[in-house]
């Protein structure tokens, strides 16, 4: 067989392999959604959305859970965006490149790989105990902010790196300071990518259970949280609680809650994709 | 050469990227209201030298220089020099047109806005004035709110020149300003350089020898980080003193 036809064949085989790998992911996702929908769709109605949990599965609802998820989403965003974006900008634009910044960089990348339950333990010690926040929404939001902070720092840096150097030089060349260049030129171009990163990270945060269990989020919350200092539950906690019950009815409730959570996450991801496409068009990136 | 006429002067410039020395002992004096061209093959140090004149190399990791750069007799690398003030005085046009992804109007007024100028009349006047001077006004006067990225390459480069003029510098550095443009756009830029010479001191790096011959009064030939020859452009092109200059301009290498 000639070298060329061998290469062609390799090319074709790799294509098959690629299609196969892609399909596996898609099929598994489709199966999962199919099963969850089959089990859960029948349970979703207005009552399910606006009811408090109950020990009778037919009466139980997810009001405290989804409002808790919204609370956590908003609070985490408020905490993590300024810190994460600020740190990202500092590391990318201001920090002197050297050994220290290399070590810092590797550590931040590593932090993104630390199991989430470890963050729960940190959160329990720092926020719940030392700062005496208790098992409140605020403690939960701080803990999750810690969890996704590295992702946001990295996303910010990547977004800044994607801005052409020529734009920076043009701005400096006209007498702009570093901060003016960042504020007027780089941030507007980078912001869509940063927001995309933030949204994807937040989507991850609202799916987390383990760290919230550790800091003492409750499984049974018969009220809607009214302030950041209230105790709380979130959708994943509610789901976790229901799937560990023996009655089949609660499994159906769990499936229905999963559907609601999925809708949340899909909407967030949709917004992220939309923003990214819009910025690509606008800035020709 | 009268001393009072010297706008830019460099003394014993050595420059390094890390350990690598890229400029050797460059002494050069450029007069006001002249066009000085830097020519030489790629990697000869001409761009590095140009970027020393408005401290654009400051951001490059591992870059280091020795020697002094004086503009109007003032050391621009001294502790008292504010780098932003320097760049208002020494504008720069880059190799690839690099307009901001904003409107034409916003591109021109950016340098003024960052100085805190908000007066609409002042800004409008600056836009018209700068675009007229860069010979772009007639083409864009009805579309000032159009995105600058929708302009052609040649128009973008003239916009970049307008943006630089708006800040009212006295020196304009041009780093191969026409190398990414078609011949017609190039001719327009060259014409423009000739016009601007009345009011500005222009330093231009170019790969194109004919361009240097057409637009400049003085030419400096760089080779491997050395300033080989610096003289009136006419003299450089008709009777170069150094064999290497002659080889280069007659196309034997480079």
CSV table of N, CA and C in Angstrom, one decimal, chain A residues 47-120:
chain,number,residue,atom,x,y,z
A,47,UNK,N,-48.4,24.0,41.1
A,47,UNK,CA,-48.4,23.7,42.6
A,47,UNK,C,-47.0,23.2,43.0
A,48,UNK,N,-46.4,22.4,42.1
A,48,UNK,CA,-45.0,21.9,42.4
A,48,UNK,C,-44.0,23.1,42.5
A,49,UNK,N,-44.2,24.1,41.7
A,49,UNK,CA,-43.3,25.2,41.7
A,49,UNK,C,-43.4,26.1,42.9
A,50,UNK,N,-44.7,26.3,43.4
A,50,UNK,CA,-44.9,27.2,44.4
A,50,UNK,C,-45.2,26.6,45.8
A,51,UNK,N,-45.1,25.3,45.9
A,51,UNK,CA,-45.3,24.7,47.2
A,51,UNK,C,-44.0,24.5,48.0
A,52,UNK,N,-44.3,24.4,49.3
A,52,UNK,CA,-43.2,24.1,50.2
A,52,UNK,C,-43.0,22.6,50.2
A,53,UNK,N,-41.8,22.1,50.7
A,53,UNK,CA,-41.6,20.7,50.7
A,53,UNK,C,-42.5,20.1,51.8
A,54,UNK,N,-42.7,18.8,51.6
A,54,UNK,CA,-43.7,18.1,52.5
A,54,UNK,C,-43.2,16.6,52.7
A,55,UNK,N,-43.7,16.0,53.8
A,55,UNK,CA,-43.3,14.6,53.9
A,55,UNK,C,-44.2,13.7,53.0
A,56,UNK,N,-45.3,14.3,52.4
A,56,UNK,CA,-46.1,13.6,51.5
A,56,UNK,C,-45.6,14.0,50.1
A,57,UNK,N,-45.2,13.0,49.3
A,57,UNK,CA,-44.5,13.4,48.0
A,57,UNK,C,-45.5,14.1,47.1
A,58,UNK,N,-46.8,13.7,47.2
A,58,UNK,CA,-47.7,14.4,46.2
A,58,UNK,C,-48.0,15.8,46.5
A,59,UNK,N,-47.7,16.2,47.8
A,59,UNK,CA,-47.9,17.6,48.2
A,59,UNK,C,-46.6,18.5,48.1
A,60,UNK,N,-45.5,17.8,48.0
A,60,UNK,CA,-44.2,18.5,48.1
A,60,UNK,C,-43.9,19.3,46.9
A,61,UNK,N,-43.3,20.5,47.2
A,61,UNK,CA,-42.9,21.4,46.1
A,61,UNK,C,-41.5,21.9,46.3
A,62,UNK,N,-41.1,22.8,45.3
A,62,UNK,CA,-39.7,23.2,45.3
A,62,UNK,C,-39.5,24.7,45.5
A,63,UNK,N,-40.5,25.3,46.1
A,63,UNK,CA,-40.4,26.8,46.2
A,63,UNK,C,-39.1,27.2,47.0
A,64,UNK,N,-38.8,26.7,48.1
A,64,UNK,CA,-37.6,27.1,48.8
A,64,UNK,C,-36.4,26.8,48.1
A,65,UNK,N,-36.4,25.7,47.3
A,65,UNK,CA,-35.2,25.2,46.6
A,65,UNK,C,-34.9,26.1,45.5
A,66,UNK,N,-35.8,26.4,44.6
A,66,UNK,CA,-35.5,27.3,43.5
A,66,UNK,C,-35.2,28.7,43.8
A,67,UNK,N,-36.0,29.2,44.8
A,67,UNK,CA,-35.6,30.6,45.3
A,67,UNK,C,-34.3,30.6,45.9
A,68,UNK,N,-33.9,29.5,46.6
A,68,UNK,CA,-32.6,29.4,47.2
A,68,UNK,C,-31.5,29.4,46.1
A,69,UNK,N,-31.8,28.7,45.0
A,69,UNK,CA,-30.8,28.7,43.9
A,69,UNK,C,-30.6,30.0,43.3
A,70,UNK,N,-31.8,30.8,43.2
A,70,UNK,CA,-31.7,32.2,42.6
A,70,UNK,C,-30.8,33.0,43.6
A,71,UNK,N,-31.1,32.9,44.9
A,71,UNK,CA,-30.4,33.7,45.9
A,71,UNK,C,-28.9,33.4,45.7
A,72,UNK,N,-28.6,32.1,45.7
A,72,UNK,CA,-27.2,31.7,45.7
A,72,UNK,C,-26.5,32.2,44.4
A,73,UNK,N,-27.3,32.1,43.3
A,73,UNK,CA,-26.7,32.6,42.0
A,73,UNK,C,-26.4,34.1,42.1
A,74,UNK,N,-27.3,34.9,42.6
A,74,UNK,CA,-27.1,36.3,42.6
A,74,UNK,C,-26.0,36.7,43.6
A,75,UNK,N,-26.0,36.1,44.8
A,75,UNK,CA,-25.0,36.5,45.8
A,75,UNK,C,-23.6,36.0,45.4
A,76,UNK,N,-23.5,34.8,44.8
A,76,UNK,CA,-22.2,34.3,44.4
A,76,UNK,C,-21.7,35.3,43.3
A,77,UNK,N,-22.6,35.6,42.4
A,77,UNK,CA,-22.1,36.5,41.3
A,77,UNK,C,-21.6,37.9,41.8
A,78,UNK,N,-22.3,38.4,42.8
A,78,UNK,CA,-21.9,39.7,43.3
A,78,UNK,C,-20.6,39.6,44.0
A,79,UNK,N,-20.4,38.5,44.7
A,79,UNK,CA,-19.1,38.3,45.4
A,79,UNK,C,-17.9,38.0,44.4
A,80,UNK,N,-18.2,37.1,43.5
A,80,UNK,CA,-17.1,36.6,42.7
A,80,UNK,C,-16.6,37.4,41.6
A,81,UNK,N,-17.6,38.2,41.0
A,81,UNK,CA,-17.2,39.0,39.8
A,81,UNK,C,-16.1,40.0,40.1
A,82,UNK,N,-16.3,40.9,41.0
A,82,UNK,CA,-15.3,41.9,41.3
A,82,UNK,C,-13.9,41.3,41.7
A,83,UNK,N,-14.0,40.3,42.5
A,83,UNK,CA,-12.7,39.7,43.0
A,83,UNK,C,-12.1,38.9,41.9
A,84,UNK,N,-12.8,38.1,41.2
A,84,UNK,CA,-12.2,37.2,40.1
A,84,UNK,C,-11.7,38.1,39.0
A,85,UNK,N,-12.5,39.0,38.5
A,85,UNK,CA,-12.1,39.8,37.4
A,85,UNK,C,-11.0,40.7,37.8
A,86,UNK,N,-11.0,41.3,39.0
A,86,UNK,CA,-9.9,42.1,39.5
A,86,UNK,C,-8.6,41.4,39.5
A,87,UNK,N,-8.7,40.1,40.1
A,87,UNK,CA,-7.5,39.3,40.2
A,87,UNK,C,-6.9,39.0,38.8
A,88,UNK,N,-7.9,38.7,37.9
A,88,UNK,CA,-7.5,38.3,36.5
A,88,UNK,C,-6.8,39.5,35.9
A,89,UNK,N,-7.3,40.7,36.0
A,89,UNK,CA,-6.7,41.9,35.4
A,89,UNK,C,-5.4,42.1,36.0
A,90,UNK,N,-5.3,42.0,37.3
A,90,UNK,CA,-4.0,42.3,37.9
A,90,UNK,C,-2.9,41.3,37.4
A,91,UNK,N,-3.3,40.1,37.4
A,91,UNK,CA,-2.3,39.1,37.0
A,91,UNK,C,-1.9,39.2,35.6
A,92,UNK,N,-2.8,39.6,34.7
A,92,UNK,CA,-2.6,39.7,33.3
A,92,UNK,C,-1.8,41.0,32.9
A,93,UNK,N,-2.2,42.1,33.5
A,93,UNK,CA,-1.7,43.4,33.1
A,93,UNK,C,-0.7,44.0,34.0
A,94,UNK,N,-0.8,43.8,35.3
A,94,UNK,CA,0.1,44.5,36.2
A,94,UNK,C,1.2,43.7,36.8
A,95,UNK,N,0.9,42.4,37.1
A,95,UNK,CA,1.9,41.7,37.9
A,95,UNK,C,3.2,41.5,37.0
A,96,UNK,N,4.3,41.7,37.7
A,96,UNK,CA,5.6,41.5,37.0
A,96,UNK,C,5.7,40.0,36.6
A,97,UNK,N,6.1,39.7,35.4
A,97,UNK,CA,6.3,38.3,35.0
A,97,UNK,C,7.6,37.8,35.6
A,98,UNK,N,7.5,36.7,36.3
A,98,UNK,CA,8.7,36.2,37.0
A,98,UNK,C,8.3,34.9,37.7
A,99,UNK,N,9.2,34.5,38.6
A,99,UNK,CA,9.0,33.2,39.2
A,99,UNK,C,7.7,33.2,40.1
A,100,UNK,N,7.6,34.3,40.8
A,100,UNK,CA,6.4,34.4,41.7
A,100,UNK,C,5.1,34.3,40.9
A,101,UNK,N,5.0,35.0,39.8
A,101,UNK,CA,3.8,35.0,39.0
A,101,UNK,C,3.6,33.6,38.4
A,102,UNK,N,4.7,33.0,38.0
A,102,UNK,CA,4.5,31.6,37.5
A,102,UNK,C,3.9,30.7,38.5
A,103,UNK,N,4.5,30.8,39.8
A,103,UNK,CA,4.0,29.9,40.9
A,103,UNK,C,2.5,30.2,41.1
A,104,UNK,N,2.2,31.5,41.1
A,104,UNK,CA,0.8,31.9,41.3
A,104,UNK,C,-0.1,31.3,40.3
A,105,UNK,N,0.4,31.4,39.0
A,105,UNK,CA,-0.4,30.9,37.9
A,105,UNK,C,-0.7,29.4,38.0
A,106,UNK,N,0.4,28.6,38.3
A,106,UNK,CA,0.2,27.2,38.4
A,106,UNK,C,-0.8,26.8,39.6
A,107,UNK,N,-0.6,27.6,40.7
A,107,UNK,CA,-1.5,27.3,41.8
A,107,UNK,C,-3.0,27.6,41.5
A,108,UNK,N,-3.2,28.7,40.8
A,108,UNK,CA,-4.6,29.0,40.4
A,108,UNK,C,-5.2,27.9,39.5
A,109,UNK,N,-4.4,27.4,38.6
A,109,UNK,CA,-4.8,26.4,37.7
A,109,UNK,C,-5.1,25.1,38.5
A,110,UNK,N,-4.2,24.8,39.5
A,110,UNK,CA,-4.5,23.7,40.4
A,110,UNK,C,-5.7,23.8,41.2
A,111,UNK,N,-6.0,25.0,41.7
A,111,UNK,CA,-7.1,25.2,42.5
A,111,UNK,C,-8.4,24.8,41.8
A,112,UNK,N,-8.4,25.1,40.5
A,112,UNK,CA,-9.6,24.7,39.7
A,112,UNK,C,-9.9,23.2,39.7
A,113,UNK,N,-8.8,22.4,40.1
A,113,UNK,CA,-9.0,21.0,40.1
A,113,UNK,C,-9.2,20.4,41.5
A,114,UNK,N,-9.3,21.2,42.5
A,114,UNK,CA,-9.5,20.7,43.9
A,114,UNK,C,-11.0,20.3,44.0
A,115,UNK,N,-11.2,19.1,44.6
A,115,UNK,CA,-12.6,18.6,44.7
A,115,UNK,C,-13.4,19.6,45.5
A,116,UNK,N,-14.7,19.8,45.1
A,116,UNK,CA,-15.5,20.8,45.6
A,116,UNK,C,-15.8,20.7,47.1
A,117,UNK,N,-15.7,19.4,47.6
A,117,UNK,CA,-16.0,19.2,49.0
A,117,UNK,C,-15.0,19.9,49.9
A,118,UNK,N,-13.7,20.0,49.4
A,118,UNK,CA,-12.6,20.6,50.1
A,118,UNK,C,-13.0,22.1,50.4
A,119,UNK,N,-13.6,22.7,49.3
A,119,UNK,CA,-14.0,24.1,49.5
A,119,UNK,C,-15.1,24.2,50.6
A,120,UNK,N,-15.9,23.1,50.6
A,120,UNK,CA,-16.9,23.1,51.7
A,120,UNK,C,-16.3,23.2,53.1
